mmCIF file of C-alpha atoms in Angstrom:
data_model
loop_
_atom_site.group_PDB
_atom_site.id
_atom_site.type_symbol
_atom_site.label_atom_id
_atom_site.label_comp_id
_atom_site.label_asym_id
_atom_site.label_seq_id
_atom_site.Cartn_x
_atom_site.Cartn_y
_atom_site.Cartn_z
ATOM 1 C CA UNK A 224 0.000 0.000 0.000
ATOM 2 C CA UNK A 225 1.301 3.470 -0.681
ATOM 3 C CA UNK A 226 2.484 5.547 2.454
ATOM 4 C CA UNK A 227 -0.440 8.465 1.618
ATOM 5 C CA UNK A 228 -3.169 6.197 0.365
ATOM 6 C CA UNK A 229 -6.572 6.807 1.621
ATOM 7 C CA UNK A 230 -6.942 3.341 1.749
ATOM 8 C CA UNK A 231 -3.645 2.642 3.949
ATOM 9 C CA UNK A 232 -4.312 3.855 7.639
ATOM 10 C CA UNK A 233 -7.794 1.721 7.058
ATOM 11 C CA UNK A 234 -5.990 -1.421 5.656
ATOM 12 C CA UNK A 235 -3.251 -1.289 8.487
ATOM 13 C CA UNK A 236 -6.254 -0.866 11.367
ATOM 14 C CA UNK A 237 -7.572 -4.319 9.826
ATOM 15 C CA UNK A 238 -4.012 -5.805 9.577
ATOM 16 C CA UNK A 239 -3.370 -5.086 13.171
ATOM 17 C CA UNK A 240 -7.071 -5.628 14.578
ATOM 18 C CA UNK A 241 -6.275 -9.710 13.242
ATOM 19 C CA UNK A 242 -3.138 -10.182 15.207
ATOM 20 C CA UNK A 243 -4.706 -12.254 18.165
ATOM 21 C CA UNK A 244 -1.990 -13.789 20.913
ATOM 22 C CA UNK A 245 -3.321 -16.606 23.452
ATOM 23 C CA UNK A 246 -2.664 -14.000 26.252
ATOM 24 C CA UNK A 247 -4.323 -10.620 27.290
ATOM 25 C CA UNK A 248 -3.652 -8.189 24.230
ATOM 26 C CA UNK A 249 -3.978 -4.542 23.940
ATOM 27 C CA UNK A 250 -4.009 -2.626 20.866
ATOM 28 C CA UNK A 251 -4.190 1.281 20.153
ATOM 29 C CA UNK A 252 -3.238 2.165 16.534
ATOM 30 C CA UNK A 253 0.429 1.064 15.691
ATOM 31 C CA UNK A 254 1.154 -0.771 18.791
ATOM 32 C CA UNK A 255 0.356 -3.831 20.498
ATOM 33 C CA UNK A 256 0.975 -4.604 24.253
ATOM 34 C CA UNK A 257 0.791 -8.001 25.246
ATOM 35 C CA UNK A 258 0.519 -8.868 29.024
ATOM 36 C CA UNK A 259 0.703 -12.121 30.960
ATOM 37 C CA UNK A 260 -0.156 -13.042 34.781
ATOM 38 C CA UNK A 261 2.019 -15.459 35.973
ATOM 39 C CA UNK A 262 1.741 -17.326 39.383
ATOM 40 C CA UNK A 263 4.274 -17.407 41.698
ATOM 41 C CA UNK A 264 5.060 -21.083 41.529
ATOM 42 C CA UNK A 265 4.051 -21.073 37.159
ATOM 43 C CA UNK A 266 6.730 -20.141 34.418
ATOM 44 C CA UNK A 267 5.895 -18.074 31.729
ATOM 45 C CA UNK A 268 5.096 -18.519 28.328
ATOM 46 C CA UNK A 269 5.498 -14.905 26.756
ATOM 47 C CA UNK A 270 8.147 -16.184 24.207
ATOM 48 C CA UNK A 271 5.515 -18.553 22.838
ATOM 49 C CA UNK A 272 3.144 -15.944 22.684
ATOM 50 C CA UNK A 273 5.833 -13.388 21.208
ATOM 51 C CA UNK A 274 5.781 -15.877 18.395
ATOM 52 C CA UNK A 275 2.611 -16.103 17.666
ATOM 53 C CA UNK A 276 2.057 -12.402 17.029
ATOM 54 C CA UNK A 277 5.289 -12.791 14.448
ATOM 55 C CA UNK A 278 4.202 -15.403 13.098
ATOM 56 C CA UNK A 279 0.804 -14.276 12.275
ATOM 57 C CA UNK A 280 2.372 -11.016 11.216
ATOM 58 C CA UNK A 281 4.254 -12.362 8.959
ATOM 59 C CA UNK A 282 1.068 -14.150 7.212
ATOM 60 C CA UNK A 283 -0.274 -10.678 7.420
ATOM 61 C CA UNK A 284 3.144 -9.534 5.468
ATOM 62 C CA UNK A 285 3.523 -6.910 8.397
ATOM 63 C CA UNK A 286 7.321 -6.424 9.747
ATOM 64 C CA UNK A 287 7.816 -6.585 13.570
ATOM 65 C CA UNK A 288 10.352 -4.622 14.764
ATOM 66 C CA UNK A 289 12.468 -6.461 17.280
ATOM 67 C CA UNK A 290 14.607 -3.264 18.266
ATOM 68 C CA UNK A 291 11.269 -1.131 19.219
ATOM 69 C CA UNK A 292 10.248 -4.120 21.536
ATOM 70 C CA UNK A 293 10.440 -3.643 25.491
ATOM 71 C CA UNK A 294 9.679 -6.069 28.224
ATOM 72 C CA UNK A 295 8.843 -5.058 31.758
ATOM 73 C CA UNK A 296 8.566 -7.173 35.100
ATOM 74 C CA UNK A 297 5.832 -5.932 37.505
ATOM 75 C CA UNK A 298 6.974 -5.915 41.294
ATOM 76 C CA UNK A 299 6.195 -9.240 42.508
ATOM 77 C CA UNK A 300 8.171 -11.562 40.534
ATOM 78 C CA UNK A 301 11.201 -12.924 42.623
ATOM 79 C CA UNK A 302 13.446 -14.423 40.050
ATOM 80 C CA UNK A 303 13.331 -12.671 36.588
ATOM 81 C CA UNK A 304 12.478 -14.756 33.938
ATOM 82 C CA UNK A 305 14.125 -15.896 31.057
ATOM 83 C CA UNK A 306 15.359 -12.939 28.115
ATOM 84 C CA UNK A 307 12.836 -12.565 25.244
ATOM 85 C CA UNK A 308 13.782 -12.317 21.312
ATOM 86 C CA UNK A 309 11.894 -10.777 19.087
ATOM 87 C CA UNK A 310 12.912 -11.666 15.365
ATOM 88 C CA UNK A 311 16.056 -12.831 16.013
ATOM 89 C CA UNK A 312 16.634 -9.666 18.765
ATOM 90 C CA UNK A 313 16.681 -9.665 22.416
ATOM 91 C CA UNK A 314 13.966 -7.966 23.834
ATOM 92 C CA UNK A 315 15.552 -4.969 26.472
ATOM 93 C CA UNK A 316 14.235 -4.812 29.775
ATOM 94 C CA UNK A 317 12.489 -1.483 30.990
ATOM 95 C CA UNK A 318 11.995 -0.706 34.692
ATOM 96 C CA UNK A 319 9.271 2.373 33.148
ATOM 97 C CA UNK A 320 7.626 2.562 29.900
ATOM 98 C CA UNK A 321 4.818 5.348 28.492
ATOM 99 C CA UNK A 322 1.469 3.778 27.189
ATOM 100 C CA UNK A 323 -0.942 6.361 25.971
ATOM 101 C CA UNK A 324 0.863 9.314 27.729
ATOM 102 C CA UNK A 325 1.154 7.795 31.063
ATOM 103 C CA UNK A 326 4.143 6.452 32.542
ATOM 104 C CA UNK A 327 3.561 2.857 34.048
ATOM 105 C CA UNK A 328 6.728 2.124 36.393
ATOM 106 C CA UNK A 329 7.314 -1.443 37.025
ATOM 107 C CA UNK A 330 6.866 -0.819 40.985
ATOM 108 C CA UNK A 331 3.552 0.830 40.366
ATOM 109 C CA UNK A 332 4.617 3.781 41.829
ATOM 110 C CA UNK A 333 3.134 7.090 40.275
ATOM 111 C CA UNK A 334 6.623 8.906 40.677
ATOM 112 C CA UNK A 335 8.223 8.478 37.378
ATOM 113 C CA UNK A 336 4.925 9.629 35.835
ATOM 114 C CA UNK A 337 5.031 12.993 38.168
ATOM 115 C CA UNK A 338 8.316 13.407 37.297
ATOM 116 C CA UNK A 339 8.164 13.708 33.710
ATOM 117 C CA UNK A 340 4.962 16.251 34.332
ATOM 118 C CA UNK A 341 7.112 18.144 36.483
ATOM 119 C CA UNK A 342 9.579 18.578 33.921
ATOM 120 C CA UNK A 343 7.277 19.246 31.259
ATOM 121 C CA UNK A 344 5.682 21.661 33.072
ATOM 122 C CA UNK A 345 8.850 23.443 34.302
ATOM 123 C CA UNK A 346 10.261 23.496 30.514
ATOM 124 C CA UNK A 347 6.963 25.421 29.611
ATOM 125 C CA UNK A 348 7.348 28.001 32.425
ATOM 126 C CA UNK A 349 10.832 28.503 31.620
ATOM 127 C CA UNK A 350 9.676 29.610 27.481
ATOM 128 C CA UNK A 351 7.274 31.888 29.179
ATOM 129 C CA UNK A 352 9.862 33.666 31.064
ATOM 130 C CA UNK A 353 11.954 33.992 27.875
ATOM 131 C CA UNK A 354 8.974 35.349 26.235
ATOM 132 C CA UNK A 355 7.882 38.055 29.121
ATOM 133 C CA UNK A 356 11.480 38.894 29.090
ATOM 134 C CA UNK A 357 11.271 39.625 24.940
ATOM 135 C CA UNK A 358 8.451 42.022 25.561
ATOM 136 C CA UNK A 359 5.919 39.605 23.771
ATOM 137 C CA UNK A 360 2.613 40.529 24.835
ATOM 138 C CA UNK A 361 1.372 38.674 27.846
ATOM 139 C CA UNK A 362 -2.158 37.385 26.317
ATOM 140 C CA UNK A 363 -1.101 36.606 22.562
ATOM 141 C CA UNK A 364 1.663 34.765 24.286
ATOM 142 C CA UNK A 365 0.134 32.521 26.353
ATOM 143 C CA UNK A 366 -2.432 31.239 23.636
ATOM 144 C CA UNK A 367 0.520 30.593 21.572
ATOM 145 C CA UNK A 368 1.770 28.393 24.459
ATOM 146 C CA UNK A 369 -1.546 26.560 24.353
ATOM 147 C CA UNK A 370 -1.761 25.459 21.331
ATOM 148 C CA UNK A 371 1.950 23.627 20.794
ATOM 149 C CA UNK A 372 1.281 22.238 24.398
ATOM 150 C CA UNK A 373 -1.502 20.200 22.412
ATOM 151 C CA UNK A 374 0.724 18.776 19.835
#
């Protein structure tokens, strides 16, 4: 499919809506998250389900990209399990990751995710001091400021 089509952001939405793993799957345009609960005495089975999704992407002639691929261990697990590979590529191990703008730590903790509103938020202030201290007006310069914080 041409990148530009009409057709393509509808053709990749069904692509990626038929990718269906034997474990809890979540999906939100280009990216698929696939989670597992494992028991404390149980092993898991991740890599099988890791394959699965390449393999049925591959039938679906869709690439997975081993190198964009991160695996995270929530806070109970005592021994960490066994490396993933993606493709031929280990999977790297995250102790934080961002899903849908919020930071989800791997200790559940809320801090990482304050953190990185803290310094968004102080980067902002810090533009509108530079632009007070140009002599930009006060009211066209904060509207400015609210509409790149949206994108």
């Amino acid at each position: 499919m041409p990148q530009g089509s009409f057709l393509g952001p509808l053709t990749f939405i069904v692509l990626v809506d038929s990718l269906q793993a034997s474990c809890l799957t979540h999906k939100f345009v280009d990216d698929t998250m696939l989670s597992e609960i494992v028991a404390k005495s149980a092993t898991s089975h991740m890599q099988a389900f890791c394959d699965e999704i390449v393999q049925q992407s591959e039938e679906a002639r869709m690439n997975v990209n081993g190198r964009k691929t991160e695996m995270m261990i929530g806070p109970i697990a005592k021994e960490p399990p066994q490396l993933l590979s993606l493709c031929g590529t280990m999977i790297d191990r995250v102790t934080a990751f961002k899903l849908l703008g919020v930071y989800v730590s791997c200790d559940l903790k809320w801090s990482e995710h304050v953190d990185a509103i803290v310094s968004k938020a102080a980067s902002r202030l810090h533009f509108l001091k530079q632009l007070k201290r140009a002599g930009a007006p006060g009211r066209t310069a904060f509207l400015h400021i609210c509409t790149e914080a949206g994108s």
